[in-house]
PDB file of C-alpha atoms in Angstrom:
ATOM      1  CA  THR A   1     -11.946 -29.501  46.310  1.00 40.00           C
ATOM      2  CA  PHE A   2     -13.420 -26.236  45.963  1.00 45.00           C
ATOM      3  CA  MET A   3     -13.831 -25.672  49.843  1.00 46.00           C
ATOM      4  CA  PRO A   4     -13.296 -22.429  51.520  1.00 46.00           C
ATOM      5  CA  LEU A   5      -9.803 -23.006  52.919  1.00 46.00           C
ATOM      6  CA  ASN A   6      -8.593 -20.178  56.028  1.00 47.00           C
ATOM      7  CA  GLU A   7      -5.418 -20.291  54.785  1.00 49.00           C
ATOM      8  CA  PRO A   8      -3.628 -16.448  56.104  1.00 46.00           C
ATOM      9  CA  ASN A   9      -1.795 -14.549  53.405  1.00 48.00           C
ATOM     10  CA  PHE A  10       1.589 -13.563  53.363  1.00 56.00           C
ATOM     11  CA  ASP A  11       1.434 -11.097  50.354  1.00 70.00           C
ATOM     12  CA  GLY A  12       1.912  -7.019  52.288  1.00 77.00           C
ATOM     13  CA  SER A  13      -1.176  -6.148  49.666  1.00 80.00           C
ATOM     14  CA  TYR A  14      -3.949  -7.748  51.406  1.00 84.00           C
ATOM     15  CA  VAL A  15      -6.278  -5.424  52.984  1.00 86.00           C
ATOM     16  CA  LEU A  16      -6.809  -6.228  57.024  1.00 89.00           C
ATOM     17  CA  ASP A  17     -10.855  -6.151  58.759  1.00 88.00           C
ATOM     18  CA  TYR A  18     -13.045  -7.104  60.942  1.00 89.00           C
ATOM     19  CA  GLY A  19     -11.774 -10.958  61.406  1.00 88.00           C
ATOM     20  CA  ASP A  20      -8.352 -10.604  60.896  1.00 89.00           C
ATOM     21  CA  VAL A  21      -6.151 -11.859  62.844  1.00 91.00           C
ATOM     22  CA  LEU A  22      -2.889 -10.960  63.416  1.00 92.00           C
ATOM     23  CA  GLU A  23       0.605 -11.869  65.409  1.00 90.00           C
ATOM     24  CA  ILE A  24       2.858  -9.883  67.777  1.00 89.00           C
ATOM     25  CA  GLN A  25       4.985 -10.429  68.811  1.00 88.00           C
ATOM     26  CA  ILE A  26       7.677  -7.920  70.860  1.00 85.00           C
ATOM     27  CA  THR A  27      10.952  -8.694  71.415  1.00 83.00           C
ATOM     28  CA  GLU A  28      12.699  -6.871  75.146  1.00 71.00           C
ATOM     29  CA  GLN A  29      14.613  -8.501  77.549  1.00 55.00           C
ATOM     30  CA  ARG A  30      12.287 -11.205  76.784  1.00 62.00           C
ATOM     31  CA  ILE A  31       9.345 -11.898  73.632  1.00 66.00           C
ATOM     32  CA  SER A  32       6.258 -11.508  74.090  1.00 75.00           C
ATOM     33  CA  SER A  33       3.170 -13.252  71.887  1.00 82.00           C
ATOM     34  CA  ASP A  34      -0.474 -12.448  71.755  1.00 87.00           C
ATOM     35  CA  LYS A  35      -3.071 -12.724  68.808  1.00 91.00           C
ATOM     36  CA  TYR A  36      -5.345  -9.898  67.688  1.00 90.00           C
ATOM     37  CA  GLU A  37      -8.400 -10.483  66.298  1.00 92.00           C
ATOM     38  CA  ILE A  38      -9.580  -6.562  64.479  1.00 91.00           C
ATOM     39  CA  LYS A  39     -12.593  -5.688  65.365  1.00 93.00           C
ATOM     40  CA  ARG A  40     -16.038  -4.459  63.980  1.00 90.00           C
ATOM     41  CA  ASP A  41     -14.661  -0.688  64.430  1.00 91.00           C
ATOM     42  CA  GLY A  42     -11.660  -1.848  62.037  1.00 91.00           C
ATOM     43  CA  SER A  43      -9.198  -1.743  64.882  1.00 93.00           C
ATOM     44  CA  ILE A  44      -7.048  -3.812  67.271  1.00 93.00           C
ATOM     45  CA  GLN A  45      -6.728  -3.666  71.681  1.00 91.00           C
ATOM     46  CA  LEU A  46      -2.289  -3.516  72.076  1.00 88.00           C
ATOM     47  CA  LYS A  47      -1.559  -4.023  75.712  1.00 82.00           C
ATOM     48  CA  GLU A  48       0.190  -0.686  77.155  1.00 81.00           C
ATOM     49  CA  ILE A  49      -0.119   0.807  73.703  1.00 86.00           C
ATOM     50  CA  GLY A  50      -4.218   0.892  73.171  1.00 89.00           C
ATOM     51  CA  LYS A  51      -5.852   1.902  70.232  1.00 92.00           C
ATOM     52  CA  ILE A  52      -4.832   0.808  66.328  1.00 93.00           C
ATOM     53  CA  SER A  53      -7.366   1.453  63.532  1.00 93.00           C
ATOM     54  CA  ILE A  54      -5.768  -0.510  61.283  1.00 93.00           C
ATOM     55  CA  ALA A  55      -8.892  -2.112  58.579  1.00 91.00           C
ATOM     56  CA  GLY A  56      -9.295  -0.622  55.148  1.00 88.00           C
ATOM     57  CA  LEU A  57      -4.567  -0.345  56.078  1.00 90.00           C
ATOM     58  CA  SER A  58      -2.682  -3.898  53.840  1.00 89.00           C
ATOM     59  CA  LEU A  59      -1.106  -5.977  55.759  1.00 89.00           C
ATOM     60  CA  GLU A  60       2.505  -3.760  55.132  1.00 90.00           C
ATOM     61  CA  GLU A  61       0.985  -0.964  55.583  1.00 92.00           C
ATOM     62  CA  ALA A  62      -0.182  -1.840  59.456  1.00 92.00           C
ATOM     63  CA  GLY A  63       2.661  -4.124  59.763  1.00 91.00           C
ATOM     64  CA  GLU A  64       4.715  -0.205  59.506  1.00 92.00           C
ATOM     65  CA  LEU A  65       1.682   1.700  61.773  1.00 92.00           C
ATOM     66  CA  ILE A  66       1.967  -1.047  64.130  1.00 91.00           C
ATOM     67  CA  LYS A  67       5.571  -0.701  64.236  1.00 90.00           C
ATOM     68  CA  SER A  68       5.915   3.023  64.970  1.00 90.00           C
ATOM     69  CA  ARG A  69       3.832   3.299  67.822  1.00 89.00           C
ATOM     70  CA  VAL A  70       5.438  -0.443  69.418  1.00 88.00           C
ATOM     71  CA  LYS A  71       8.498   1.814  69.508  1.00 87.00           C
ATOM     72  CA  ASP A  72       7.120   5.298  70.423  1.00 86.00           C
ATOM     73  CA  VAL A  73       6.163   3.561  73.382  1.00 85.00           C
ATOM     74  CA  PHE A  74       9.204   0.721  74.063  1.00 82.00           C
ATOM     75  CA  THR A  75      12.318   2.195  73.191  1.00 79.00           C
ATOM     76  CA  GLY A  76      14.671  -0.979  72.223  1.00 80.00           C
ATOM     77  CA  THR A  77      11.720  -3.411  71.104  1.00 83.00           C
ATOM     78  CA  GLU A  78      10.965  -4.420  67.952  1.00 85.00           C
ATOM     79  CA  ALA A  79       7.594  -5.637  66.589  1.00 87.00           C
ATOM     80  CA  PHE A  80       7.049  -8.772  64.124  1.00 88.00           C
ATOM     81  CA  ILE A  81       3.807  -9.600  63.209  1.00 89.00           C
ATOM     82  CA  SER A  82       1.884 -11.990  61.091  1.00 88.00           C
ATOM     83  CA  LEU A  83      -1.580 -12.405  59.796  1.00 88.00           C
ATOM     84  CA  ILE A  84      -2.044 -15.824  60.712  1.00 87.00           C
ATOM     85  CA  ASN A  85      -6.029 -16.011  60.410  1.00 86.00           C
ATOM     86  CA  VAL A  86      -8.647 -14.626  57.725  1.00 86.00           C
ATOM     87  CA  ARG A  87     -12.034 -13.336  57.942  1.00 89.00           C
ATOM     88  CA  ASP A  88     -14.261 -15.051  55.686  1.00 89.00           C
ATOM     89  CA  ILE A  89     -16.193 -13.386  53.208  1.00 91.00           C
ATOM     90  CA  GLN A  90     -20.071 -13.707  51.639  1.00 94.00           C
ATOM     91  CA  VAL A  91     -20.479 -13.035  47.658  1.00 96.00           C
ATOM     92  CA  VAL A  92     -22.762 -13.565  45.752  1.00 97.00           C
ATOM     93  CA  VAL A  93     -22.267 -14.917  42.016  1.00 97.00           C
ATOM     94  CA  THR A  94     -25.183 -13.895  39.445  1.00 97.00           C
ATOM     95  CA  GLY A  95     -25.655 -13.601  35.569  1.00 96.00           C
ATOM     96  CA  ASN A  96     -25.410 -16.497  33.306  1.00 96.00           C
ATOM     97  CA  ALA A  97     -22.730 -18.727  36.166  1.00 95.00           C
ATOM     98  CA  PHE A  98     -23.987 -22.523  36.272  1.00 95.00           C
ATOM     99  CA  ASN A  99     -25.167 -22.018  40.440  1.00 95.00           C
ATOM    100  CA  PRO A 100     -26.086 -18.452  41.027  1.00 96.00           C
ATOM    101  CA  GLY A 101     -26.253 -18.070  44.858  1.00 96.00           C
ATOM    102  CA  ILE A 102     -24.239 -16.775  48.100  1.00 96.00           C
ATOM    103  CA  TYR A 103     -21.660 -18.228  48.912  1.00 95.00           C
ATOM    104  CA  SER A 104     -19.083 -18.184  51.909  1.00 93.00           C
ATOM    105  CA  LEU A 105     -15.259 -17.552  50.755  1.00 91.00           C
ATOM    106  CA  SER A 106     -12.506 -16.635  52.447  1.00 86.00           C
ATOM    107  CA  GLY A 107     -11.497 -12.999  52.732  1.00 85.00           C
ATOM    108  CA  ASN A 108      -8.971 -13.300  50.369  1.00 83.00           C
ATOM    109  CA  SER A 109     -10.453 -15.362  48.133  1.00 86.00           C
ATOM    110  CA  ASN A 110     -10.381 -13.540  43.790  1.00 88.00           C
ATOM    111  CA  VAL A 111     -13.135 -14.106  41.273  1.00 92.00           C
ATOM    112  CA  PHE A 112     -12.028 -16.972  39.796  1.00 88.00           C
ATOM    113  CA  TYR A 113     -12.174 -18.661  42.974  1.00 89.00           C
ATOM    114  CA  ALA A 114     -16.118 -17.858  42.903  1.00 93.00           C
ATOM    115  CA  LEU A 115     -16.171 -19.494  39.616  1.00 93.00           C
ATOM    116  CA  SER A 116     -15.309 -21.972  40.643  1.00 91.00           C
ATOM    117  CA  MET A 117     -17.500 -22.328  43.946  1.00 91.00           C
ATOM    118  CA  ALA A 118     -20.028 -21.818  41.808  1.00 94.00           C
ATOM    119  CA  GLY A 119     -19.773 -24.846  39.384  1.00 93.00           C
ATOM    120  CA  GLY A 120     -18.510 -22.194  36.491  1.00 92.00           C
ATOM    121  CA  LEU A 121     -20.507 -20.764  34.234  1.00 94.00           C
ATOM    122  CA  SER A 122     -23.820 -21.956  32.702  1.00 94.00           C
ATOM    123  CA  GLU A 123     -24.454 -22.667  29.050  1.00 92.00           C
ATOM    124  CA  ASP A 124     -24.820 -19.764  27.750  1.00 94.00           C
ATOM    125  CA  GLY A 125     -22.450 -17.793  29.663  1.00 96.00           C
ATOM    126  CA  SER A 126     -19.351 -15.078  28.588  1.00 96.00           C
ATOM    127  CA  TYR A 127     -16.039 -16.098  29.098  1.00 94.00           C
ATOM    128  CA  ARG A 128     -15.202 -13.286  27.767  1.00 94.00           C
ATOM    129  CA  GLN A 129     -17.354 -10.248  30.278  1.00 95.00           C
ATOM    130  CA  ILE A 130     -17.457 -11.327  33.999  1.00 95.00           C
ATOM    131  CA  GLU A 131     -17.540  -8.274  35.588  1.00 96.00           C
ATOM    132  CA  HIS A 132     -16.430  -7.514  39.055  1.00 96.00           C
ATOM    133  CA  ILE A 133     -18.391  -5.308  40.861  1.00 96.00           C
ATOM    134  CA  ARG A 134     -19.304  -3.344  43.985  1.00 94.00           C
ATOM    135  CA  ASN A 135     -21.182  -0.490  45.624  1.00 94.00           C
ATOM    136  CA  ASN A 136     -23.189  -0.901  42.645  1.00 94.00           C
ATOM    137  CA  LYS A 137     -20.122   0.080  40.749  1.00 96.00           C
ATOM    138  CA  VAL A 138     -18.455  -2.035  38.578  1.00 95.00           C
ATOM    139  CA  ILE A 139     -14.781  -2.071  39.361  1.00 93.00           C
ATOM    140  CA  ASP A 140     -13.628  -4.912  37.066  1.00 92.00           C
ATOM    141  CA  SER A 141     -14.311  -6.777  34.448  1.00 92.00           C
ATOM    142  CA  ILE A 142     -12.554 -10.531  33.533  1.00 91.00           C
ATOM    143  CA  ASP A 143     -12.129 -11.805  30.597  1.00 92.00           C
ATOM    144  CA  LEU A 144     -10.751 -15.370  31.432  1.00 92.00           C
ATOM    145  CA  TYR A 145      -9.927 -16.255  27.905  1.00 92.00           C
ATOM    146  CA  SER A 146      -6.568 -14.496  28.832  1.00 89.00           C
ATOM    147  CA  ILE A 147      -6.329 -16.626  31.762  1.00 86.00           C
ATOM    148  CA  PHE A 148      -7.178 -20.247  29.354  1.00 87.00           C
ATOM    149  CA  ILE A 149      -5.186 -19.479  26.805  1.00 88.00           C
ATOM    150  CA  ARG A 150      -2.870 -16.628  27.339  1.00 84.00           C
ATOM    151  CA  GLY A 151      -2.421 -17.268  31.003  1.00 83.00           C
ATOM    152  CA  TYR A 152      -2.248 -14.284  31.913  1.00 81.00           C
ATOM    153  CA  ALA A 153      -4.153 -13.671  35.223  1.00 74.00           C
ATOM    154  CA  ASN A 154      -4.647 -10.201  36.330  1.00 72.00           C
ATOM    155  CA  PHE A 155      -7.093  -9.744  39.222  1.00 72.00           C
ATOM    156  CA  LYS A 156      -6.936  -6.300  40.693  1.00 75.00           C
ATOM    157  CA  ASN A 157      -9.268  -7.343  43.542  1.00 81.00           C
ATOM    158  CA  ARG A 158      -9.739  -9.485  46.245  1.00 85.00           C
ATOM    159  CA  LEU A 159     -13.070  -9.413  46.796  1.00 90.00           C
ATOM    160  CA  GLN A 160     -14.846  -8.884  50.211  1.00 89.00           C
ATOM    161  CA  SER A 161     -18.644  -9.236  51.438  1.00 90.00           C
ATOM    162  CA  GLY A 162     -21.165  -7.563  49.679  1.00 93.00           C
ATOM    163  CA  ASP A 163     -19.391  -7.912  46.469  1.00 96.00           C
ATOM    164  CA  ILE A 164     -21.099  -9.066  43.141  1.00 97.00           C
ATOM    165  CA  ILE A 165     -19.511 -11.274  40.071  1.00 97.00           C
ATOM    166  CA  LEU A 166     -22.454 -11.468  36.797  1.00 97.00           C
ATOM    167  CA  VAL A 167     -21.532 -13.247  34.375  1.00 97.00           C
ATOM    168  CA  LYS A 168     -23.159 -11.543  31.592  1.00 96.00           C
ATOM    169  CA  PRO A 169     -24.830 -13.799  28.487  1.00 96.00           C
ATOM    170  CA  ARG A 170     -21.991 -14.678  25.821  1.00 95.00           C
ATOM    171  CA  LEU A 171     -20.924 -13.147  22.901  1.00 94.00           C
ATOM    172  CA  ASN A 172     -20.197 -14.599  18.647  1.00 95.00           C
ATOM    173  CA  ILE A 173     -19.045 -18.268  18.690  1.00 96.00           C
ATOM    174  CA  VAL A 174     -17.410 -18.755  15.833  1.00 96.00           C
ATOM    175  CA  ASN A 175     -16.825 -22.041  14.324  1.00 97.00           C
ATOM    176  CA  ALA A 176     -12.935 -22.267  13.351  1.00 96.00           C
ATOM    177  CA  ILE A 177     -13.462 -25.974  12.224  1.00 96.00           C
ATOM    178  CA  SER A 178     -10.172 -26.539   9.945  1.00 95.00           C
ATOM    179  CA  GLY A 179      -6.832 -25.001   9.185  1.00 94.00           C
ATOM    180  CA  VAL A 180      -6.015 -24.413  12.095  1.00 95.00           C
ATOM    181  CA  LYS A 181      -3.965 -26.274  15.374  1.00 95.00           C
ATOM    182  CA  ARG A 182      -6.848 -26.273  17.971  1.00 95.00           C
ATOM    183  CA  PRO A 183     -10.620 -26.635  16.028  1.00 96.00           C
ATOM    184  CA  GLY A 184     -13.251 -25.901  17.737  1.00 95.00           C
ATOM    185  CA  LEU A 185     -16.606 -22.817  18.994  1.00 96.00           C
ATOM    186  CA  TYR A 186     -14.051 -19.482  20.484  1.00 96.00           C
ATOM    187  CA  GLU A 187     -16.186 -16.631  22.213  1.00 96.00           C
ATOM    188  CA  MET A 188     -15.573 -13.376  20.662  1.00 96.00           C
ATOM    189  CA  LYS A 189     -16.499 -10.005  21.190  1.00 94.00           C
ATOM    190  CA  ASP A 190     -17.168  -7.102  18.982  1.00 91.00           C
ATOM    191  CA  GLY A 191     -14.427  -5.675  17.325  1.00 90.00           C
ATOM    192  CA  GLU A 192     -12.229  -8.776  16.788  1.00 93.00           C
ATOM    193  CA  SER A 193     -10.652  -9.979  14.002  1.00 93.00           C
ATOM    194  CA  TYR A 194     -10.249 -13.139  12.249  1.00 95.00           C
ATOM    195  CA  SER A 195      -7.048 -12.913  12.994  1.00 94.00           C
ATOM    196  CA  ASP A 196      -7.616 -13.080  16.968  1.00 94.00           C
ATOM    197  CA  LEU A 197      -9.631 -15.903  16.380  1.00 96.00           C
ATOM    198  CA  ILE A 198      -6.605 -18.406  14.968  1.00 95.00           C
ATOM    199  CA  SER A 199      -4.702 -16.227  17.917  1.00 94.00           C
ATOM    200  CA  TYR A 200      -7.238 -18.157  20.329  1.00 95.00           C
ATOM    201  CA  ALA A 201      -6.847 -21.641  18.194  1.00 95.00           C
ATOM    202  CA  ASN A 202      -2.631 -21.738  18.590  1.00 94.00           C
ATOM    203  CA  GLY A 203      -2.354 -20.379  15.230  1.00 94.00           C
ATOM    204  CA  LEU A 204      -3.068 -22.246  11.495  1.00 94.00           C
ATOM    205  CA  HIS A 205      -1.775 -25.649  10.340  1.00 93.00           C
ATOM    206  CA  SER A 206       1.443 -26.354   9.354  1.00 89.00           C
ATOM    207  CA  ASN A 207      -1.419 -27.912   6.119  1.00 90.00           C
ATOM    208  CA  ALA A 208      -3.186 -24.837   5.843  1.00 92.00           C
ATOM    209  CA  ASN A 209      -3.616 -23.461   2.498  1.00 91.00           C
ATOM    210  CA  LEU A 210      -4.080 -20.205   2.132  1.00 91.00           C
ATOM    211  CA  ASP A 211      -5.565 -20.100  -1.059  1.00 90.00           C
ATOM    212  CA  PHE A 212      -8.593 -22.022  -0.332  1.00 91.00           C
ATOM    213  CA  ILE A 213     -10.667 -19.807   2.252  1.00 94.00           C
ATOM    214  CA  LYS A 214     -14.538 -20.045   2.798  1.00 95.00           C
ATOM    215  CA  ILE A 215     -16.896 -18.195   5.943  1.00 95.00           C
ATOM    216  CA  GLN A 216     -19.713 -19.883   6.591  1.00 94.00           C
ATOM    217  CA  SER A 217     -22.525 -17.795   7.530  1.00 92.00           C
ATOM    218  CA  ILE A 218     -25.825 -17.596   8.523  1.00 89.00           C
ATOM    219  CA  GLU A 219     -27.830 -14.445   6.328  1.00 87.00           C
ATOM    220  CA  LYS A 220     -31.797 -13.981   6.979  1.00 85.00           C
ATOM    221  CA  GLY A 221     -32.659 -17.772   7.659  1.00 84.00           C
ATOM    222  CA  LYS A 222     -30.355 -18.658   4.399  1.00 88.00           C
ATOM    223  CA  SER A 223     -26.634 -20.484   4.177  1.00 89.00           C
ATOM    224  CA  VAL A 224     -24.197 -17.127   2.034  1.00 91.00           C
ATOM    225  CA  SER A 225     -20.726 -19.091   1.905  1.00 92.00           C
ATOM    226  CA  ASN A 226     -17.813 -16.631   0.774  1.00 92.00           C
ATOM    227  CA  THR A 227     -14.121 -17.686  -0.179  1.00 92.00           C
ATOM    228  CA  PHE A 228     -10.880 -15.489   0.375  1.00 91.00           C
ATOM    229  CA  LYS A 229      -7.382 -16.140  -0.939  1.00 87.00           C
ATOM    230  CA  SER A 230      -5.023 -15.119   1.511  1.00 88.00           C
ATOM    231  CA  ALA A 231      -5.215 -14.366   5.048  1.00 89.00           C
ATOM    232  CA  LYS A 232      -5.318 -10.531   4.208  1.00 89.00           C
ATOM    233  CA  GLU A 233      -8.161 -10.758   3.050  1.00 90.00           C
ATOM    234  CA  LEU A 234      -9.665 -12.719   5.683  1.00 92.00           C
ATOM    235  CA  TYR A 235      -8.267 -10.294   8.293  1.00 91.00           C
ATOM    236  CA  LYS A 236     -10.625  -7.547   7.135  1.00 90.00           C
ATOM    237  CA  VAL A 237     -14.011  -9.179   7.626  1.00 90.00           C
ATOM    238  CA  LYS A 238     -16.573  -8.694   9.993  1.00 90.00           C
ATOM    239  CA  ILE A 239     -16.985 -11.256  12.942  1.00 92.00           C
ATOM    240  CA  LYS A 240     -20.446 -12.184  12.963  1.00 92.00           C
ATOM    241  CA  HIS A 241     -22.133 -15.024  15.473  1.00 94.00           C
ATOM    242  CA  ASN A 242     -22.802 -18.492  14.291  1.00 94.00           C
ATOM    243  CA  ASP A 243     -19.853 -18.388  10.757  1.00 95.00           C
ATOM    244  CA  ASN A 244     -18.195 -21.122   9.956  1.00 96.00           C
ATOM    245  CA  LEU A 245     -14.411 -20.670   9.491  1.00 96.00           C
ATOM    246  CA  ILE A 246     -12.622 -23.446   6.548  1.00 96.00           C
ATOM    247  CA  ILE A 247      -9.157 -23.075   5.880  1.00 95.00           C
ATOM    248  CA  ASP A 248      -7.988 -25.736   3.256  1.00 93.00           C
ATOM    249  CA  GLU A 249      -4.918 -27.976   4.709  1.00 91.00           C
ATOM    250  CA  PHE A 250      -2.733 -29.908   2.414  1.00 89.00           C
ATOM    251  CA  LYS A 251      -3.731 -33.721   2.235  1.00 87.00           C
ATOM    252  CA  LEU A 252      -0.494 -35.866   3.663  1.00 86.00           C
ATOM    253  CA  MET A 253      -0.114 -39.406   4.460  1.00 85.00           C
ATOM    254  CA  THR A 254       2.953 -41.190   6.634  1.00 87.00           C
ATOM    255  CA  VAL A 255       4.848 -43.791   4.658  1.00 89.00           C
ATOM    256  CA  LYS A 256       7.896 -45.971   6.017  1.00 91.00           C
ATOM    257  CA  LEU A 257      10.773 -46.776   3.597  1.00 91.00           C
ATOM    258  CA  ASN A 258      12.788 -50.181   5.155  1.00 90.00           C
ATOM    259  CA  GLY A 259      15.585 -52.159   2.967  1.00 90.00           C
ATOM    260  CA  ALA A 260      17.842 -51.477   0.908  1.00 91.00           C
ATOM    261  CA  ILE A 261      17.099 -47.711   0.498  1.00 91.00           C
ATOM    262  CA  ARG A 262      19.761 -45.111   0.978  1.00 92.00           C
ATOM    263  CA  PHE A 263      17.886 -43.064   3.958  1.00 94.00           C
ATOM    264  CA  PRO A 264      14.591 -45.623   5.124  1.00 92.00           C
ATOM    265  CA  GLY A 265      13.164 -44.566   7.703  1.00 92.00           C
ATOM    266  CA  THR A 266       9.781 -42.795   8.415  1.00 92.00           C
ATOM    267  CA  TYR A 267       8.554 -39.599   6.162  1.00 91.00           C
ATOM    268  CA  ILE A 268       5.734 -37.818   5.841  1.00 87.00           C
ATOM    269  CA  THR A 269       4.574 -36.629   1.360  1.00 88.00           C
ATOM    270  CA  PRO A 270       1.410 -35.078  -0.101  1.00 84.00           C
ATOM    271  CA  LEU A 271      -1.421 -37.591  -0.169  1.00 82.00           C
ATOM    272  CA  ASN A 272      -0.863 -39.457  -3.539  1.00 81.00           C
ATOM    273  CA  MET A 273       2.638 -38.947  -4.508  1.00 85.00           C
ATOM    274  CA  PRO A 274       4.245 -41.416  -6.677  1.00 88.00           C
ATOM    275  CA  LEU A 275       6.794 -44.166  -5.204  1.00 86.00           C
ATOM    276  CA  SER A 276       8.697 -43.047  -7.469  1.00 88.00           C
ATOM    277  CA  GLN A 277       9.271 -39.861  -6.220  1.00 90.00           C
ATOM    278  CA  LEU A 278       9.511 -40.466  -3.302  1.00 89.00           C
ATOM    279  CA  ILE A 279      11.771 -43.196  -3.095  1.00 89.00           C
ATOM    280  CA  GLU A 280      13.837 -40.767  -5.173  1.00 91.00           C
ATOM    281  CA  GLN A 281      13.519 -38.517  -2.369  1.00 90.00           C
ATOM    282  CA  ALA A 282      14.850 -40.752   0.132  1.00 91.00           C
ATOM    283  CA  GLY A 283      18.255 -41.719  -1.531  1.00 91.00           C
ATOM    284  CA  GLY A 284      17.175 -43.395  -4.075  1.00 91.00           C
ATOM    285  CA  TYR A 285      18.001 -47.459  -3.980  1.00 91.00           C
ATOM    286  CA  GLN A 286      21.264 -49.391  -2.498  1.00 91.00           C
ATOM    287  CA  ASN A 287      23.409 -50.192  -5.401  1.00 89.00           C
ATOM    288  CA  ASN A 288      22.917 -54.036  -3.857  1.00 89.00           C
ATOM    289  CA  ALA A 289      18.660 -53.880  -4.043  1.00 88.00           C
ATOM    290  CA  TYR A 290      16.638 -55.540  -6.265  1.00 86.00           C
ATOM    291  CA  PRO A 291      14.082 -53.107  -7.561  1.00 81.00           C
ATOM    292  CA  PHE A 292      12.181 -56.191  -9.143  1.00 83.00           C
ATOM    293  CA  GLY A 293      11.121 -57.549  -5.493  1.00 83.00           C
ATOM    294  CA  GLY A 294       9.867 -54.808  -3.495  1.00 82.00           C
ATOM    295  CA  PHE A 295       6.528 -55.662  -1.150  1.00 82.00           C
ATOM    296  CA  LEU A 296       3.813 -52.783  -0.617  1.00 82.00           C
ATOM    297  CA  ASN A 297       2.201 -53.086   2.160  1.00 82.00           C
ATOM    298  CA  ASN A 298      -1.031 -50.459   2.987  1.00 77.00           C
ATOM    299  CA  GLU A 299      -4.361 -51.047   3.706  1.00 73.00           C
ATOM    300  CA  THR A 300      -5.622 -50.542  -0.059  1.00 67.00           C
ATOM    301  CA  ALA A 301      -3.970 -53.952  -1.149  1.00 62.00           C
ATOM    302  CA  MET A 302      -4.219 -56.049   1.665  1.00 65.00           C
ATOM    303  CA  LYS A 303      -8.382 -54.830   0.307  1.00 62.00           C
TER     304      LYS A 303
END
């Protein structure tokens, strides 16, 4: 489920605000424990100590401040601070999201969680340009490829009430058709190269034939093809929207050798490789082999 969960966050960098609830234990000859919800003015009122303003401070900073105030008033005591409930916030997901609108989330949420609540991106939404806006200023720009492809998440800022998440229109779409490990459509930023595209596609396939590379483009309503004889030439080409990348692949087949062969087993060979050559690579016949009694079983023979 993507329903908001009001779970406490024990990360010391969490920034406190109105609605968060702290539990403060003070140890003397006995242990006293009380819960304190941060008020609208950003403060909590501790018994016999007074008001302490902690909104806007991180959990770690607030903990140090509270401990210091407790020690000033009560000699020989120690305070332990826990975040036991986090506030709810309201954010706006807009632009090319699947379900744009206003969403209520946990105060511990980030941009990725908010996008999940909104159903992800629309067909025209960009995975590469998602803006986190606060007070009419862009405070962060998120590239989801860093998460989905590189496994690297760097959400610099947690969400706050009133934040806006803007999903911008998608950028250049390029189709890696063959010669790569993960063919498919990829969204490319301006300035990125075919080297970046191949990296997003998990690299070159082991069967890739770099002596034949072709790019199909659409120019003035017509299909135009350009061929290249090396990856270096390809990497110098500027990527355009709706390009198709075609890298030739060596055709291979799988053959299983059994019987009186020196090294029987399953072999991957080039397409149309002579059977005699394959047997030779497998060590040839054993001394007791009868070469004229071989049996070939394949789909072509069965027809």
